Short mmCIF file of C-alpha atoms in Angstrom, two decimals:
data_model
loop_
_atom_site.label_atom_id
_atom_site.label_comp_id
_atom_site.label_asym_id
_atom_site.label_seq_id
_atom_site.Cartn_x
_atom_site.Cartn_y
_atom_site.Cartn_z
CA MET A 28 14.03 2.16 8.12
CA ALA A 29 11.91 2.82 5.39
CA ILE A 30 8.84 0.64 7.12
CA HIS A 31 6.08 2.54 8.69
CA LEU A 32 3.10 1.36 10.31
CA TYR A 33 -0.53 1.97 8.85
CA GLU A 34 -4.34 1.94 10.04
CA ASP A 35 -5.78 0.92 7.10
CA ILE A 36 -5.34 -1.83 4.70
CA THR A 37 -5.44 0.68 1.68
CA LEU A 38 -2.35 2.44 3.65
CA THR A 39 -3.47 5.92 3.62
CA GLN A 40 -3.51 6.05 7.29
CA ARG A 41 0.09 6.11 8.32
CA VAL A 42 0.80 6.16 12.30
CA SER A 43 2.87 9.23 13.07
CA GLU A 44 6.22 8.54 14.51
CA GLY A 45 8.08 10.59 17.05
CA ASP A 46 5.04 12.79 17.44
CA LEU A 47 1.39 12.65 17.91
CA ALA A 48 0.13 14.06 14.59
CA ASN A 49 -1.66 10.48 13.75
CA PRO A 50 -1.38 7.98 16.65
CA ASP A 51 -2.87 4.73 16.97
CA ASP A 52 -5.45 6.26 19.56
CA ASP A 53 -8.81 4.97 21.16
CA THR A 54 -10.58 6.40 23.98
CA TYR A 55 -11.20 3.87 26.74
CA ASN A 56 -13.83 3.85 29.86
CA GLY A 57 -11.02 3.63 32.70
CA THR A 58 -13.59 3.40 35.40
CA ASP A 59 -14.92 0.22 34.44
CA GLY A 60 -11.77 -1.06 32.46
CA GLU A 61 -12.25 -1.64 28.94
CA THR A 62 -10.51 -3.56 25.93
CA LYS A 63 -10.25 -2.66 22.28
CA ASP A 64 -9.01 -4.88 19.57
CA LYS A 65 -7.17 -3.12 15.89
CA GLU A 66 -5.59 -4.55 12.97
CA LEU A 67 -2.62 -2.72 12.12
CA PHE A 68 -0.29 -3.00 8.67
CA LEU A 69 3.34 -2.77 8.24
CA ALA A 70 4.54 -1.83 4.75
CA ASN A 71 7.39 -0.12 3.03
CA GLU A 72 7.22 3.49 1.95
CA GLN A 73 5.45 3.72 -0.95
CA THR A 74 3.90 5.68 -3.69
CA THR A 75 2.37 5.88 -7.26
CA LEU A 76 3.29 6.79 -10.58
CA ALA A 77 1.66 9.95 -11.64
CA SER A 78 2.02 9.34 -15.41
CA ALA A 79 3.45 6.68 -17.46
CA LEU A 80 6.89 5.95 -17.78
CA ALA A 81 8.45 5.07 -21.38
CA SER A 82 11.38 2.52 -20.81
CA GLY A 83 13.93 4.98 -22.28
CA GLU A 84 12.86 7.76 -20.07
CA THR A 85 15.05 9.28 -17.31
CA SER A 86 12.70 11.16 -15.14
CA LEU A 87 9.42 10.10 -13.97
CA GLN A 88 6.97 11.64 -11.62
CA LEU A 89 5.52 10.55 -8.24
CA SER A 90 2.12 11.08 -6.67
CA ALA A 91 3.83 11.83 -3.61
CA PRO A 92 8.00 12.58 -2.40
CA LEU A 93 9.71 9.15 -1.75
CA SER A 94 12.88 8.14 -0.81
CA VAL A 95 16.58 10.03 -1.23
CA ASP A 96 18.91 10.45 -3.65
CA GLY A 97 21.15 7.40 -4.00
CA GLU A 98 18.56 5.36 -2.96
CA ILE A 99 16.68 2.05 -5.28
CA ILE A 100 13.01 2.32 -5.70
CA ILE A 101 11.44 -0.47 -7.41
CA VAL A 102 8.69 -0.41 -10.09
CA ASP A 103 6.93 -3.57 -11.20
CA ASP A 104 10.36 -5.49 -11.63
CA GLU A 105 12.37 -3.20 -12.66
CA GLN A 106 14.68 -1.33 -9.89
CA MET A 107 16.22 2.32 -10.55
CA ARG A 108 18.67 4.49 -8.69
CA ILE A 109 17.67 7.93 -7.56
CA LEU A 110 20.28 10.17 -9.14
CA SER A 111 18.48 13.45 -7.80
CA GLY A 112 15.45 14.94 -6.87
CA GLY A 113 14.79 12.66 -3.73
CA GLY A 114 12.35 13.85 -1.15
CA THR A 115 10.32 15.35 -4.23
CA THR A 116 8.27 14.17 -6.48
CA VAL A 117 10.28 14.58 -9.86
CA LEU A 118 13.08 11.92 -9.87
CA ALA A 119 15.95 11.85 -12.31
CA VAL A 120 16.87 7.75 -12.29
CA GLU A 121 19.38 5.26 -13.47
CA ARG A 122 17.41 2.67 -15.18
CA GLY A 123 17.42 -1.09 -15.38
CA TYR A 124 19.73 -0.92 -11.60
CA GLY A 125 21.05 -4.61 -10.68
CA GLY A 126 20.36 -6.09 -13.92
CA THR A 127 16.78 -5.47 -14.06
CA THR A 128 15.17 -4.44 -17.29
CA PRO A 129 14.02 -1.05 -18.18
CA ALA A 130 10.35 -1.29 -18.80
CA ALA A 131 7.41 0.69 -19.65
CA HIS A 132 5.32 1.39 -16.24
CA ASP A 133 1.81 2.57 -16.24
CA ALA A 134 0.53 5.62 -14.59
CA GLY A 135 -0.50 4.07 -10.98
CA ALA A 136 1.77 1.90 -10.87
CA VAL A 137 3.26 1.35 -7.34
CA VAL A 138 6.19 3.06 -6.48
CA TYR A 139 8.31 0.65 -3.43
CA SER A 140 11.24 1.98 -1.42
CA GLY A 141 13.92 -0.68 -2.23
CA TYR A 142 14.37 -2.67 1.06
CA ASP A 143 13.50 -6.01 2.31
CA TYR A 144 13.57 -6.83 6.03
CA THR A 145 14.40 -9.72 7.99
CA GLY A 146 13.70 -10.79 11.35
CA LEU A 147 11.07 -8.27 12.24
CA VAL A 148 9.62 -7.98 15.85
CA ILE A 149 7.22 -5.51 17.09
CA GLU A 150 6.52 -4.92 21.03
CA PRO A 151 4.96 -2.54 22.88
CA VAL A 152 7.50 -0.34 25.26
CA ASP A 153 6.54 2.40 27.83
CA VAL A 154 8.58 5.07 27.56
CA SER A 155 8.01 7.34 30.27
CA GLY A 156 7.04 6.79 34.18
CA GLY A 157 5.98 3.29 35.37
CA ASP A 158 5.98 0.08 32.66
CA GLU A 159 2.37 0.11 31.53
CA SER A 160 3.41 -2.14 28.36
CA ASP A 161 1.48 -5.10 29.47
CA TRP A 162 -1.98 -3.17 28.44
CA TYR A 163 -0.90 -4.24 25.03
CA ALA A 164 -0.86 -7.53 23.82
CA LEU A 165 -0.01 -8.22 20.27
CA ALA A 166 -0.77 -11.40 18.02
CA LEU A 167 -0.84 -12.49 14.17
CA THR A 168 -4.61 -12.84 14.14
CA GLN A 169 -7.46 -11.48 16.43
CA ALA A 170 -8.10 -14.70 17.78
CA GLY A 171 -4.57 -14.98 18.80
CA LEU A 172 -4.78 -11.93 20.88
CA ASP A 173 -7.33 -14.30 23.58
CA THR A 174 -3.78 -15.65 24.53
CA ALA A 175 -1.03 -13.46 23.87
CA VAL A 176 0.85 -11.71 26.86
CA GLY A 177 0.71 -8.49 27.81
CA GLY A 178 4.16 -6.74 26.82
CA ALA A 179 5.22 -9.30 25.03
CA PRO A 180 7.07 -8.91 21.38
CA LEU A 181 5.76 -10.49 18.58
CA ASN A 182 8.12 -11.69 15.47
CA LEU A 183 6.76 -10.83 12.18
CA GLY A 184 9.50 -12.88 10.69
CA ASP A 185 10.76 -11.31 7.30
CA LYS A 186 8.90 -9.19 4.64
CA ALA A 187 9.52 -8.33 1.00
CA HIS A 188 9.81 -5.02 -0.66
CA ASN A 189 5.92 -5.03 -1.86
CA ALA A 190 4.37 -7.45 0.65
CA THR A 191 2.23 -5.56 3.62
CA LEU A 192 2.12 -7.67 7.07
CA SER A 193 -0.57 -7.27 9.38
CA PHE A 194 -1.32 -7.86 12.97
CA TRP A 195 -3.44 -7.04 15.91
CA ARG A 196 -3.17 -5.29 19.11
CA ARG A 197 -5.36 -5.69 22.16
CA CYS A 198 -5.63 -2.46 24.35
CA THR A 199 -6.88 -3.24 28.23
CA VAL A 200 -7.25 -0.58 30.43
CA PRO A 201 -7.48 -1.71 34.04
CA ALA A 202 -10.55 -1.21 36.10
CA GLY A 203 -10.45 1.88 38.24
CA THR A 204 -7.84 3.67 35.91
CA PRO A 205 -7.69 7.37 36.50
CA VAL A 206 -8.65 9.67 33.98
CA GLN A 207 -6.16 10.79 31.43
CA ASN A 208 -4.61 11.38 28.47
CA LYS A 209 -1.94 8.61 28.17
CA THR A 210 0.64 9.13 25.29
CA ASP A 211 3.66 6.51 26.22
CA ILE A 212 2.99 3.17 25.45
CA LYS A 213 4.63 3.23 21.80
CA LEU A 214 4.86 0.34 19.27
CA ARG A 215 8.66 -0.34 18.47
CA ILE A 216 9.71 -1.97 14.98
CA THR A 217 13.28 -3.73 15.24
CA GLY A 218 14.84 -5.84 12.23
CA THR A 219 17.27 -5.64 9.73
CA GLU A 220 16.82 -3.72 6.53
CA ASN A 221 18.54 -5.07 3.27
CA PRO A 222 19.07 -2.81 0.41
CA ILE A 223 17.85 -4.52 -2.59
CA LEU A 224 21.47 -4.73 -5.03
#
């Protein structure tokens, strides 16, 4: 999926996937038991144009690498298909893909991966040992955490390529929990990824 979790609304602190390079983490007092809430954000892979792009140009420069050859990217209302350079900051593209109109774009314009999503669901899973996924409760609002059921999935619905969704998670560490570095509770995102054509 070309969609990721972030710890901040500006989408600069991406939560790492498959390793602990930048986990969604906190420190808890397990002796007395402690609860902490955090808002998390879900957004498409994205970067910005490093320089302005004229309507006839077929090579563009990104601020950070994005997508792979053959995929669609979207800048403002224009779709572009990556011909070469995917995974780098310099791309050769087919302009006006999908019947859109080639247009000039400003430096700093956001470049999105070309996918929409339907039926997004996020759920806590415990991937090792006993199931402690019920330490995590999820809700669309912080107030909603008060009635959320620990371990239950949260339906986030559909997401357009340029939309950012947010939700809240509450981690409750039961009192009397031994000191440990707990790394086995993960947030799993499922849904249908729909290429924009």
